[in-house]
Coordinates of C-alpha atoms in Angstrom, one line a residue:
Chain A
M30 CA 203.1 -73.6 -52.5
L31 CA 201.3 -77.0 -52.3
L32 CA 201.9 -77.4 -56.1
I33 CA 205.6 -76.8 -55.7
K34 CA 205.9 -79.2 -52.7
L35 CA 203.9 -81.9 -54.6
G36 CA 205.9 -81.3 -57.8
L37 CA 209.2 -81.4 -56.1
R38 CA 208.4 -84.6 -54.2
N39 CA 206.9 -86.2 -57.3
I40 CA 210.0 -85.6 -59.4
L41 CA 212.2 -86.9 -56.6
R42 CA 210.1 -90.1 -56.0
N43 CA 211.8 -91.9 -58.8
K44 CA 215.3 -90.4 -58.5
R45 CA 216.9 -92.6 -61.2
R46 CA 214.4 -91.6 -63.8
T47 CA 214.6 -88.0 -62.9
I48 CA 218.4 -88.0 -63.0
L49 CA 218.3 -89.7 -66.4
A50 CA 215.8 -87.3 -67.8
A51 CA 217.6 -84.3 -66.3
L52 CA 220.9 -85.6 -67.8
A53 CA 219.3 -85.9 -71.2
I54 CA 218.0 -82.4 -71.0
S55 CA 221.2 -80.9 -69.6
L56 CA 223.4 -82.7 -72.1
G57 CA 221.1 -81.3 -74.8
L58 CA 221.7 -77.8 -73.4
T59 CA 225.4 -78.4 -73.1
S60 CA 225.7 -79.7 -76.7
L61 CA 223.8 -76.6 -77.8
I62 CA 226.0 -74.2 -76.0
L63 CA 229.2 -76.0 -77.0
T64 CA 228.2 -76.2 -80.6
D65 CA 227.4 -72.5 -80.6
G66 CA 230.7 -71.6 -78.9
I67 CA 232.7 -73.8 -81.2
M68 CA 231.0 -72.4 -84.3
I69 CA 231.7 -68.8 -83.1
G70 CA 235.3 -69.9 -82.4
M71 CA 235.6 -71.4 -85.9
S72 CA 234.1 -68.3 -87.5
Q73 CA 236.5 -66.0 -85.6
S74 CA 239.4 -68.3 -86.3
L75 CA 238.6 -68.4 -90.0
V76 CA 238.1 -64.6 -90.2
R77 CA 241.3 -64.1 -88.2
L78 CA 243.2 -66.5 -90.5
V79 CA 241.9 -64.9 -93.7
T80 CA 242.2 -61.3 -92.7
S81 CA 245.3 -61.3 -90.5
S82 CA 247.5 -63.5 -92.6
F83 CA 247.5 -61.4 -95.7
L84 CA 244.2 -60.2 -96.9
G85 CA 243.5 -57.5 -94.3
H86 CA 240.1 -56.5 -92.9
A87 CA 239.3 -54.6 -96.1
Q88 CA 240.9 -53.3 -99.2
I89 CA 240.6 -50.2 -101.4
N90 CA 241.2 -50.8 -105.1
A91 CA 240.5 -49.0 -108.4
K92 CA 236.9 -49.9 -109.4
N93 CA 236.7 -53.4 -111.0
Y94 CA 240.4 -53.9 -110.3
R95 CA 239.7 -57.2 -108.6
D96 CA 237.9 -58.6 -111.7
A97 CA 241.2 -59.3 -113.5
F98 CA 243.9 -57.6 -111.5
E99 CA 244.9 -55.4 -114.4
V100 CA 248.1 -53.6 -113.5
D101 CA 247.1 -50.4 -115.2
K102 CA 244.1 -50.0 -112.8
S103 CA 245.8 -48.2 -109.9
I104 CA 244.1 -46.4 -107.1
N105 CA 242.7 -43.0 -108.0
N106 CA 243.4 -39.9 -105.8
L107 CA 245.9 -41.9 -103.7
A108 CA 247.1 -38.9 -101.7
A109 CA 243.6 -37.7 -100.8
T110 CA 242.5 -41.2 -99.9
T111 CA 245.4 -42.0 -97.6
A112 CA 245.0 -38.5 -96.0
S113 CA 241.4 -39.3 -95.3
L114 CA 242.2 -42.8 -94.0
N115 CA 244.6 -41.2 -91.6
N116 CA 241.7 -39.4 -90.0
E117 CA 239.4 -42.4 -89.8
K118 CA 238.7 -43.3 -86.1
T119 CA 237.8 -46.9 -86.9
I120 CA 241.0 -47.6 -88.8
Q121 CA 244.0 -48.9 -86.9
S122 CA 246.5 -48.9 -89.8
F123 CA 246.8 -49.4 -93.5
A124 CA 249.5 -50.3 -96.0
L125 CA 250.0 -49.8 -99.7
R126 CA 250.6 -52.6 -102.2
T127 CA 251.2 -53.3 -105.8
Q128 CA 250.3 -56.5 -107.4
T129 CA 251.4 -58.0 -110.7
L130 CA 252.0 -61.3 -112.5
A131 CA 255.7 -62.0 -112.7
M132 CA 258.1 -64.7 -113.8
L133 CA 260.9 -65.9 -111.5
S134 CA 263.9 -67.5 -113.0
S135 CA 266.6 -69.3 -111.1
A136 CA 269.5 -71.2 -112.4
S137 CA 267.5 -74.4 -112.4
N138 CA 263.8 -73.4 -112.9
V139 CA 261.2 -70.9 -113.9
S140 CA 258.0 -70.1 -112.2
N141 CA 255.0 -67.8 -112.8
I142 CA 253.9 -66.1 -109.6
V143 CA 252.0 -63.1 -108.3
L144 CA 254.5 -60.5 -107.1
F145 CA 253.5 -58.0 -104.4
G146 CA 255.2 -54.8 -103.7
I147 CA 254.9 -54.1 -100.0
Q148 CA 255.7 -51.4 -97.3
K149 CA 257.7 -53.6 -94.9
E150 CA 257.1 -51.4 -91.8
K151 CA 253.4 -51.1 -92.3
E152 CA 252.9 -54.7 -93.3
M153 CA 254.1 -55.7 -89.9
G154 CA 251.0 -54.2 -88.4
I155 CA 248.6 -55.7 -90.9
S156 CA 249.7 -59.0 -92.3
M157 CA 251.5 -62.1 -90.9
I158 CA 254.3 -62.0 -93.4
K159 CA 256.8 -61.4 -90.6
Q160 CA 255.4 -64.1 -88.4
S161 CA 255.4 -66.6 -91.4
L162 CA 259.1 -66.2 -92.1
L163 CA 261.0 -69.4 -91.7
Q164 CA 264.3 -67.7 -92.7
G165 CA 265.4 -64.1 -93.1
S166 CA 263.6 -61.0 -91.8
L167 CA 261.1 -58.6 -93.1
E168 CA 262.8 -55.6 -91.3
N169 CA 266.0 -56.2 -93.4
L170 CA 264.3 -56.5 -96.8
S171 CA 266.4 -54.4 -99.1
D172 CA 265.5 -52.7 -102.3
Q173 CA 266.9 -55.6 -104.2
G174 CA 265.6 -58.3 -101.9
V175 CA 262.7 -60.8 -102.4
I176 CA 260.8 -62.9 -100.0
I177 CA 259.4 -66.2 -101.4
G178 CA 257.4 -69.2 -100.1
D179 CA 259.1 -72.4 -99.0
Q180 CA 257.5 -74.5 -101.7
L181 CA 258.5 -72.0 -104.4
A182 CA 262.0 -72.0 -103.0
Q183 CA 262.0 -75.8 -103.3
K184 CA 260.7 -75.7 -106.8
M185 CA 263.2 -73.1 -107.8
E186 CA 266.0 -75.0 -106.0
I187 CA 267.1 -71.8 -104.4
G188 CA 267.9 -70.8 -100.8
L189 CA 268.4 -67.8 -98.6
G190 CA 271.0 -65.4 -100.1
E191 CA 270.8 -66.8 -103.6
K192 CA 269.8 -64.7 -106.5
L193 CA 267.0 -64.9 -109.1
I194 CA 265.6 -62.9 -112.0
V195 CA 262.2 -61.2 -111.7
T196 CA 260.5 -60.4 -115.0
V197 CA 257.4 -58.3 -115.3
A198 CA 255.5 -56.5 -118.0
Q199 CA 255.6 -52.7 -117.6
V200 CA 252.4 -50.8 -117.2
G201 CA 251.4 -48.8 -120.3
T202 CA 254.1 -50.1 -122.8
G203 CA 253.9 -53.8 -121.9
E204 CA 257.6 -54.0 -122.3
L205 CA 259.4 -56.6 -120.2
S206 CA 261.4 -55.3 -117.3
Q207 CA 263.9 -57.5 -115.6
E208 CA 265.9 -57.2 -112.4
M209 CA 268.0 -59.5 -110.3
F210 CA 266.9 -59.9 -106.7
K211 CA 268.5 -61.7 -103.7
V212 CA 266.4 -64.1 -101.6
E213 CA 266.2 -62.3 -98.3
G214 CA 263.4 -64.3 -96.7
I215 CA 261.5 -67.6 -97.0
F216 CA 258.0 -67.8 -95.6
S217 CA 255.3 -70.5 -95.0
F218 CA 251.7 -69.5 -94.6
N219 CA 250.8 -73.2 -94.5
A220 CA 248.7 -72.6 -97.6
K221 CA 250.1 -74.2 -100.7
E222 CA 248.7 -71.7 -103.1
M223 CA 250.5 -68.9 -101.3
D224 CA 253.6 -70.8 -100.4
R225 CA 254.1 -71.8 -104.0
G226 CA 252.6 -68.9 -105.9
I227 CA 253.5 -65.5 -104.4
A228 CA 256.6 -63.4 -103.6
F229 CA 257.2 -60.0 -102.0
I230 CA 259.6 -57.2 -102.9
S231 CA 259.6 -53.7 -101.6
L232 CA 257.0 -51.2 -102.8
S233 CA 259.5 -48.9 -104.3
S234 CA 261.2 -51.8 -106.3
S235 CA 257.9 -52.9 -107.6
Q236 CA 256.9 -49.4 -108.7
R237 CA 260.2 -49.1 -110.5
L238 CA 259.8 -52.5 -112.2
L239 CA 256.3 -51.7 -113.3
N240 CA 257.2 -48.1 -114.1
I241 CA 254.2 -46.7 -112.3
N242 CA 255.9 -44.0 -110.3
N243 CA 254.2 -43.7 -106.9
R244 CA 251.0 -45.4 -107.9
V245 CA 249.7 -48.5 -106.1
H246 CA 247.0 -51.2 -106.7
S247 CA 245.7 -51.7 -103.2
I248 CA 245.3 -50.1 -99.8
I249 CA 245.1 -52.8 -97.2
L250 CA 243.1 -51.8 -94.1
K251 CA 243.1 -53.0 -90.6
F252 CA 240.2 -51.9 -88.4
K253 CA 240.4 -51.4 -84.7
N254 CA 237.4 -53.7 -84.3
I255 CA 237.0 -56.4 -86.9
L256 CA 233.2 -56.2 -86.5
D257 CA 233.3 -52.8 -88.1
S258 CA 234.9 -54.4 -91.2
S259 CA 232.1 -57.0 -91.2
N260 CA 229.3 -54.5 -91.2
L261 CA 228.5 -53.9 -94.8
K262 CA 225.9 -51.3 -94.0
S263 CA 228.5 -49.0 -92.5
P264 CA 228.8 -45.6 -94.5
F265 CA 232.5 -46.3 -94.6
W266 CA 232.2 -48.4 -97.8
K267 CA 230.2 -45.8 -99.6
K268 CA 232.6 -43.1 -98.6
Y269 CA 235.6 -44.9 -100.1
S270 CA 233.8 -46.4 -103.0
A271 CA 233.9 -43.0 -104.9
G272 CA 236.2 -41.3 -107.4
G273 CA 236.8 -44.5 -109.4
N274 CA 237.8 -46.6 -106.4
E275 CA 235.9 -49.2 -104.4
A276 CA 236.2 -50.3 -100.8
L277 CA 235.6 -53.9 -100.1
S278 CA 235.2 -55.7 -96.8
W279 CA 236.9 -59.1 -96.3
R280 CA 233.3 -60.5 -96.6
Q281 CA 233.2 -59.3 -100.2
I282 CA 236.8 -60.3 -101.0
S283 CA 236.4 -63.8 -99.5
P284 CA 232.7 -64.6 -100.1
G285 CA 233.4 -68.3 -99.6
I286 CA 234.4 -67.7 -96.0
D287 CA 231.5 -65.4 -95.4
S288 CA 229.1 -68.0 -96.8
M289 CA 230.7 -70.7 -94.7
I290 CA 230.2 -68.6 -91.6
E291 CA 226.6 -68.0 -92.5
M292 CA 226.2 -71.7 -93.2
G293 CA 227.7 -72.3 -89.8
K294 CA 224.9 -70.3 -88.2
Y295 CA 222.3 -72.3 -90.1
S296 CA 224.0 -75.5 -88.9
T297 CA 223.8 -74.3 -85.4
A298 CA 220.1 -73.6 -85.9
I299 CA 219.5 -77.1 -87.4
I300 CA 221.4 -78.7 -84.5
A301 CA 219.4 -76.7 -82.1
A302 CA 216.1 -77.7 -83.7
I303 CA 217.1 -81.4 -83.6
L304 CA 218.3 -81.2 -79.9
F305 CA 215.1 -79.3 -78.9
L306 CA 213.1 -82.1 -80.6
I307 CA 215.0 -84.8 -78.8
V308 CA 214.6 -82.9 -75.5
V309 CA 210.9 -82.5 -76.1
L310 CA 210.3 -86.2 -77.0
G311 CA 212.6 -87.3 -74.2
I312 CA 210.7 -85.3 -71.6
M313 CA 207.3 -86.3 -73.0
N314 CA 208.3 -90.0 -72.8
T315 CA 209.5 -89.5 -69.2
I316 CA 206.3 -87.7 -68.2
F317 CA 204.1 -90.3 -69.9
M318 CA 205.9 -93.1 -68.1
S319 CA 205.4 -91.2 -64.8
L320 CA 201.7 -90.5 -65.6
H321 CA 201.1 -94.1 -66.5
E322 CA 202.3 -95.1 -63.1
R323 CA 200.3 -92.4 -61.4
T324 CA 197.0 -92.6 -63.3
F325 CA 195.3 -94.0 -60.2
E326 CA 196.7 -91.2 -58.1
F327 CA 195.4 -88.5 -60.5
G328 CA 192.1 -90.3 -60.3
V329 CA 192.1 -90.0 -56.5
M330 CA 193.1 -86.3 -56.7
R331 CA 190.3 -85.6 -59.2
A332 CA 187.8 -87.7 -57.1
I333 CA 188.4 -85.8 -53.9
G334 CA 187.9 -82.5 -55.7
S335 CA 190.9 -81.3 -57.7
R336 CA 189.8 -79.7 -60.9
P337 CA 191.4 -80.8 -64.2
G338 CA 193.2 -77.5 -64.3
K339 CA 194.9 -78.3 -61.0
I340 CA 196.2 -81.6 -62.5
I341 CA 197.6 -79.7 -65.5
L342 CA 199.2 -77.1 -63.2
L343 CA 200.7 -79.9 -61.1
I344 CA 202.3 -81.7 -64.1
L345 CA 203.5 -78.4 -65.6
T346 CA 205.1 -77.6 -62.2
E347 CA 206.8 -80.9 -62.3
T348 CA 208.2 -80.4 -65.8
S349 CA 209.1 -76.8 -64.9
L350 CA 211.1 -78.0 -61.9
L351 CA 212.7 -80.8 -64.0
G352 CA 213.6 -78.1 -66.5
I353 CA 215.1 -75.8 -63.9
F354 CA 217.1 -78.6 -62.3
S355 CA 218.3 -79.8 -65.8
I356 CA 219.3 -76.3 -66.8
V357 CA 221.3 -75.8 -63.7
I358 CA 223.2 -79.0 -64.4
G359 CA 223.5 -78.1 -68.1
V360 CA 224.9 -74.7 -67.4
I361 CA 227.5 -76.2 -64.9
F362 CA 228.5 -78.8 -67.6
S363 CA 228.7 -76.1 -70.2
L364 CA 230.8 -73.8 -68.1
F365 CA 233.2 -76.6 -67.2
S366 CA 233.5 -78.2 -70.7
G367 CA 233.5 -74.7 -72.3
K368 CA 236.4 -73.7 -70.1
L369 CA 238.3 -76.8 -71.1
L370 CA 237.6 -76.2 -74.8
S371 CA 238.5 -72.5 -74.6
M372 CA 241.8 -73.5 -73.0
Y373 CA 242.8 -76.5 -75.1
G374 CA 240.5 -76.3 -78.2
L375 CA 239.8 -78.9 -80.8
D376 CA 242.8 -79.7 -82.9
Y377 CA 241.9 -78.9 -86.5
T378 CA 245.4 -77.7 -87.4
G379 CA 246.2 -78.5 -91.0
I380 CA 242.6 -79.2 -92.0
E381 CA 241.3 -77.1 -94.9
L382 CA 238.0 -75.3 -94.3
G383 CA 236.6 -73.2 -97.1
G384 CA 239.9 -73.2 -98.8
V385 CA 241.7 -71.9 -95.7
T386 CA 244.1 -74.2 -93.9
M387 CA 243.5 -74.0 -90.2
Q388 CA 246.6 -73.1 -88.3
E389 CA 245.3 -73.1 -84.8
P390 CA 242.9 -75.3 -82.8
L391 CA 239.2 -74.4 -82.7
Y392 CA 238.5 -72.7 -79.4
F393 CA 235.2 -72.4 -77.6
V394 CA 234.1 -68.8 -77.4
Y395 CA 231.9 -67.7 -74.4
E396 CA 229.0 -65.4 -75.0
T397 CA 226.6 -64.3 -72.3
S398 CA 223.7 -64.9 -74.7
Q399 CA 224.5 -68.6 -74.8
F400 CA 223.8 -68.9 -71.1
I401 CA 220.6 -66.9 -71.4
I402 CA 218.9 -67.7 -74.7
Y403 CA 219.5 -71.5 -74.8
P404 CA 218.5 -72.1 -71.2
I405 CA 215.3 -70.1 -71.8
C406 CA 214.6 -72.0 -75.0
I407 CA 215.2 -75.3 -73.2
Y408 CA 212.9 -74.3 -70.3
F409 CA 210.3 -73.2 -72.8
F410 CA 210.5 -76.5 -74.7
T411 CA 210.4 -78.4 -71.4
L412 CA 207.2 -76.7 -70.5
I413 CA 205.8 -77.3 -74.0
S414 CA 206.6 -80.9 -73.7
G415 CA 204.6 -81.1 -70.5
I416 CA 201.4 -79.6 -72.0
Y417 CA 200.2 -82.6 -74.0
P418 CA 200.8 -85.2 -71.2
S419 CA 199.2 -82.9 -68.6
I420 CA 196.1 -82.4 -70.7
H421 CA 196.0 -86.1 -71.2
A422 CA 196.2 -86.7 -67.5
A423 CA 193.6 -84.1 -66.7
K424 CA 191.1 -85.7 -69.1
I425 CA 191.3 -89.2 -67.6
T426 CA 188.0 -90.9 -67.2
L427 CA 187.7 -91.1 -63.4
V428 CA 185.8 -94.5 -63.4
D429 CA 188.5 -96.0 -65.6
A430 CA 191.3 -94.5 -63.6
M431 CA 189.8 -95.8 -60.3
K432 CA 188.6 -99.1 -61.5
K433 CA 190.2 -100.8 -58.6
S434 CA 188.2 -98.9 -56.1
L435 CA 185.1 -96.9 -56.3
Chain B
M134 CA 156.9 -79.8 -38.0
E135 CA 159.6 -79.0 -40.7
K136 CA 160.0 -81.7 -43.3
M137 CA 163.5 -83.3 -43.4
V138 CA 165.4 -82.9 -46.7
P139 CA 167.1 -86.1 -47.8
T140 CA 170.9 -86.0 -48.1
F141 CA 170.7 -88.1 -51.3
E142 CA 167.7 -88.7 -53.5
V143 CA 168.0 -91.2 -56.3
T144 CA 165.2 -91.3 -58.8
N145 CA 164.6 -93.9 -61.5
L146 CA 168.4 -94.3 -61.9
S147 CA 169.6 -96.6 -64.7
K148 CA 173.0 -97.2 -66.1
V149 CA 173.6 -99.0 -69.3
Y150 CA 177.1 -100.0 -70.6
G151 CA 177.7 -100.6 -74.3
K152 CA 175.9 -99.3 -77.3
C153 CA 175.3 -102.4 -79.3
E154 CA 172.0 -104.3 -78.5
Q155 CA 173.8 -107.6 -78.3
T156 CA 176.5 -106.4 -75.9
K157 CA 174.5 -103.9 -73.9
V158 CA 174.6 -104.5 -70.1
K159 CA 172.1 -102.8 -67.9
A160 CA 174.0 -102.4 -64.6
L161 CA 171.4 -100.4 -62.7
K162 CA 167.6 -100.6 -63.4
E163 CA 165.4 -97.7 -62.4
L164 CA 166.6 -97.5 -58.8
S165 CA 164.9 -95.0 -56.5
F166 CA 165.7 -94.4 -52.8
K167 CA 166.5 -91.7 -50.4
I168 CA 169.3 -91.3 -47.9
M169 CA 168.4 -89.2 -44.9
P170 CA 170.9 -87.1 -42.9
G171 CA 172.9 -89.1 -40.3
E172 CA 172.2 -92.5 -41.9
F173 CA 174.7 -95.3 -41.6
T174 CA 173.8 -97.3 -44.6
A175 CA 175.3 -100.4 -46.2
I176 CA 174.7 -101.3 -49.8
V177 CA 175.3 -105.0 -50.1
G178 CA 175.0 -107.6 -52.8
P179 CA 177.0 -110.1 -54.8
S180 CA 179.7 -109.1 -57.3
G181 CA 178.2 -107.6 -60.4
S182 CA 175.1 -106.5 -58.6
G183 CA 175.8 -102.8 -59.3
K184 CA 177.1 -101.6 -56.0
S185 CA 180.2 -99.9 -57.4
T186 CA 178.3 -98.4 -60.3
L187 CA 175.8 -97.0 -57.9
L188 CA 178.5 -95.4 -55.7
N189 CA 180.3 -94.1 -58.8
I190 CA 177.2 -92.3 -60.0
M191 CA 176.2 -91.0 -56.5
S192 CA 179.7 -89.6 -56.1
G193 CA 179.7 -87.9 -59.5
L194 CA 182.5 -90.0 -60.8
D195 CA 180.2 -91.4 -63.5
Y196 CA 177.1 -90.2 -65.2
P197 CA 173.7 -92.1 -65.2
S198 CA 172.1 -93.2 -68.4
E199 CA 168.7 -92.3 -67.1
G200 CA 167.3 -90.9 -63.9
M201 CA 168.4 -88.3 -61.5
V202 CA 170.6 -88.0 -58.4
H203 CA 170.1 -85.1 -56.0
L204 CA 172.5 -84.2 -53.2
A205 CA 171.0 -81.8 -50.7
G206 CA 168.4 -80.8 -53.3
Q207 CA 171.0 -80.3 -56.1
D208 CA 170.8 -82.4 -59.3
I209 CA 174.3 -83.7 -60.0
S210 CA 173.5 -85.9 -63.0
H211 CA 173.9 -83.1 -65.5
M212 CA 176.8 -81.1 -64.0
S213 CA 180.0 -80.2 -65.9
G214 CA 183.4 -81.7 -65.1
N215 CA 184.5 -78.6 -63.0
E216 CA 181.1 -78.4 -61.3
L217 CA 181.4 -82.1 -60.3
S218 CA 184.9 -81.5 -59.0
D219 CA 183.7 -78.7 -56.8
Y220 CA 180.7 -80.8 -55.8
R221 CA 182.8 -83.7 -54.7
R222 CA 185.3 -81.3 -53.0
D223 CA 182.5 -79.6 -50.9
H224 CA 180.0 -82.3 -50.3
I225 CA 181.5 -85.8 -50.5
G226 CA 184.1 -87.6 -48.5
F227 CA 185.7 -90.7 -50.0
V228 CA 187.1 -93.8 -48.3
F229 CA 188.6 -96.2 -50.9
Q230 CA 189.2 -99.9 -50.6
A231 CA 193.0 -99.4 -51.3
Y232 CA 193.3 -96.3 -49.1
N233 CA 194.4 -94.2 -52.0
L234 CA 196.5 -91.7 -50.1
I235 CA 198.8 -89.4 -52.0
P236 CA 202.1 -91.2 -51.4
V237 CA 204.3 -88.0 -51.6
L238 CA 202.3 -86.2 -48.9
T239 CA 202.6 -86.9 -45.1
V240 CA 199.6 -88.0 -43.0
K241 CA 198.9 -84.4 -42.1
E242 CA 199.3 -83.1 -45.6
N243 CA 197.0 -85.8 -47.0
V244 CA 194.3 -84.8 -44.6
E245 CA 195.0 -81.1 -45.2
Y246 CA 194.9 -81.4 -49.0
I247 CA 191.1 -81.1 -49.4
L248 CA 191.1 -78.1 -47.0
Q249 CA 193.7 -76.5 -49.3
L250 CA 191.5 -77.1 -52.3
Q251 CA 188.7 -75.4 -50.4
A252 CA 191.1 -72.5 -49.7
V253 CA 190.6 -72.7 -45.9
N254 CA 193.2 -70.5 -44.2
A255 CA 196.3 -72.0 -42.7
N256 CA 195.4 -71.6 -39.0
Q257 CA 192.0 -73.2 -39.4
R258 CA 193.5 -76.0 -41.4
K259 CA 196.1 -76.7 -38.8
K260 CA 193.5 -76.7 -36.0
R261 CA 191.0 -78.8 -37.9
V262 CA 193.6 -81.4 -39.0
A263 CA 195.0 -81.8 -35.5
Q264 CA 191.5 -82.3 -34.2
I265 CA 190.5 -84.9 -36.8
L266 CA 193.8 -86.8 -36.4
E267 CA 193.2 -86.9 -32.6
E268 CA 189.7 -88.3 -33.2
V269 CA 190.9 -91.1 -35.5
G270 CA 193.7 -91.9 -33.1
L271 CA 196.6 -90.7 -35.3
A272 CA 198.0 -87.9 -33.2
G273 CA 201.8 -88.2 -33.4
F274 CA 201.7 -89.6 -36.9
E275 CA 201.4 -86.3 -38.7
K276 CA 204.8 -86.3 -40.3
R277 CA 204.8 -89.9 -41.4
F278 CA 204.4 -90.8 -45.0
P279 CA 201.8 -93.4 -46.1
M280 CA 204.5 -96.0 -46.7
E281 CA 205.6 -95.6 -43.1
I282 CA 202.3 -96.6 -41.5
S283 CA 200.2 -99.8 -41.3
G284 CA 197.2 -100.6 -43.5
G285 CA 194.8 -99.9 -40.6
Q286 CA 196.4 -96.5 -40.0
K287 CA 196.3 -95.7 -43.7
Q288 CA 192.6 -96.3 -43.7
R289 CA 192.2 -94.1 -40.6
V290 CA 194.0 -91.4 -42.5
A291 CA 191.6 -91.9 -45.4
V292 CA 188.7 -91.6 -43.0
A293 CA 190.2 -88.4 -41.5
R294 CA 190.6 -87.0 -45.1
A295 CA 187.0 -87.9 -45.9
I296 CA 185.5 -86.2 -42.9
V297 CA 187.9 -83.2 -42.3
S298 CA 185.9 -80.9 -44.5
N299 CA 182.6 -81.8 -42.9
P300 CA 181.0 -83.3 -46.1
D301 CA 177.3 -84.0 -46.4
I302 CA 178.1 -87.7 -46.9
V303 CA 181.0 -90.1 -46.8
L304 CA 181.0 -92.8 -49.5
A305 CA 183.1 -95.8 -48.5
D306 CA 183.9 -98.6 -51.0
E307 CA 184.8 -101.9 -49.2
P308 CA 186.7 -99.9 -46.6
T309 CA 187.6 -103.0 -44.5
A310 CA 188.4 -105.3 -47.5
N311 CA 192.2 -104.9 -47.2
L312 CA 192.3 -105.0 -43.4
D313 CA 192.5 -107.9 -40.9
S314 CA 189.3 -108.5 -39.0
K315 CA 190.5 -106.9 -35.7
T316 CA 191.6 -103.7 -37.5
G317 CA 188.4 -103.8 -39.6
V318 CA 186.2 -104.0 -36.5
E319 CA 188.1 -101.0 -34.9
L320 CA 187.7 -99.0 -38.1
V321 CA 184.0 -99.6 -38.4
A322 CA 183.6 -98.8 -34.7
M323 CA 185.4 -95.5 -35.2
M324 CA 183.2 -94.6 -38.2
S325 CA 180.1 -95.5 -36.3
K326 CA 181.3 -93.2 -33.5
L327 CA 181.9 -90.4 -36.0
N328 CA 178.4 -91.0 -37.3
E329 CA 177.0 -90.7 -33.9
T330 CA 179.1 -87.7 -32.6
H331 CA 179.2 -85.6 -35.8
G332 CA 176.0 -86.9 -37.5
T333 CA 178.0 -87.6 -40.7
T334 CA 176.1 -89.6 -43.2
F335 CA 177.9 -92.8 -44.2
I336 CA 177.2 -95.1 -47.2
F337 CA 179.2 -98.2 -47.6
S338 CA 179.5 -100.7 -50.3
T339 CA 180.5 -103.9 -48.5
H340 CA 180.5 -107.6 -48.0
D341 CA 181.8 -107.2 -44.4
P342 CA 179.3 -108.6 -41.8
T343 CA 180.8 -106.2 -39.2
I344 CA 179.6 -103.2 -41.2
M345 CA 176.3 -104.8 -42.0
E346 CA 175.8 -105.4 -38.3
R347 CA 176.6 -101.8 -37.4
S348 CA 174.5 -100.4 -40.2
K349 CA 171.2 -98.8 -39.5
R350 CA 170.0 -99.5 -42.9
L351 CA 170.8 -102.2 -45.5
I352 CA 170.1 -101.8 -49.2
V353 CA 170.5 -105.1 -51.0
L354 CA 171.2 -105.1 -54.7
K355 CA 170.9 -107.9 -57.1
D356 CA 171.3 -107.6 -60.9
G357 CA 171.0 -103.9 -60.7
Q358 CA 167.8 -103.8 -58.7
I359 CA 167.0 -103.2 -55.1
V360 CA 165.7 -106.5 -53.7
K361 CA 165.6 -105.4 -50.1
D362 CA 165.8 -102.1 -48.2
Q363 CA 165.5 -102.4 -44.5

């Protein structure tokens, strides 16, 4: 009790210094929590962008299909696979797609693109094609309709309702197959590669063009919880990577994004380490300044019978109280600034991160652990920073400390 | 008749500062004397005569180079840091020239501090502190902080702190040096009264004639040696 009373009064005796030290610690804590929350927000935003725009949470393809996207590598045992997927509790929905290289010809230009055959109803629950449409509608996509990107439309000098020729090489024979399609939609994903280089037709049209009957190249999956799609240890992958097929998570399909998220975690750890170091040095400096002023006082306390351990305990009590005070302020700062950042975010729209163009601000994401782990770490480091000065104070030579008196 | 045990016994005490032959300073030279219980002794001498060094060693704040210091039969010259802390806590009261109160503690808490170190229970502490503050004329000042009282009152608090635990001896270093003459006289009178009523042993290091007049014994030091003991 005496220690707490002494510690509290000591940290309040120089209020300005205490407030400055507490602000330094609390701002360190706030920075840490905000950095973590923003990094989580960025990761979630990137994953959402990558998976929900077009990629899906996961895909099932024929084994090695993704090495070269060869059109003759269609999914094996499609009927059994889809039947099994229908019974998967973790899967929310799935859609079938074909994919092939194609040549689009308009009256004024020619362009090589990747042509996807899609199930329009099922795509609405999986990808953002519908939401990306600037003109036309996905629901009304007919058997002879095509949806193209705005940049491709510009290049082809073509607009909604105009016609173009789609040429593909048929599977097996390699013979060219051509059909005329009407532009029934123009989209923009805000990603130049997609807006310039892909087009969509209905699944049945693509199967007809490619002469592959009911075969498809990909099953695009959407999980009920995205975390299930990120867990590479789940038995799901093994189950569907059989019979000549392979099931791949978005993490394997977009390893760049996955690496970036992992790198983000390291960045947070590095920032945390630097902030902890700053906090430790800052507190140590504050405590040493305080000790320097109070050397004589410690001398008196030791002279009248306080053991060195008592002095160590007193200084650790002071740093502990300073730490608690700072953590309370830091948590309040973090809650307040985190709330603002979770509402308004940081505007990164249009900036490319890991090959993905951000289409939404980066929002702060609250996690309970941020308000438990980081404050505990800060408290721990505050205490650590008090150890050296307290030992230093406990070891003072009494005669030197009290030169002015006895 | 039972032989009286001295409170302090200093035997062949020497203190040398510096290691190099050329810079070595012999602050105390083979001092020997005894302080008997209830004495009111002043150690006097010019600056540099060794008064402070002697008090430092007697109080366990410093170690002697040679010789021994016994307090109530116990040799303190070879005690460890913690042993010396406990020894000071239980046997010695200090009155410093600059009062040296703990600024963040009130008058009552400053006096009580040493009792808390001794783990005296709260009721006894309260009673003892109230009694001592009454004796030194500071009843009513319990809740004041050191910065809220005068120099003379601060030194009274220091005296109260020094005697509250009934130490074997009170060591006072120039206790009146920072006080005006009237307050100094009052303080010395108060300590003299405590010496008479409680039988507390007082040793002063001083230049103050008032203390010298009141002292029952004068030890005069010069160049680290006792030149007079009367």
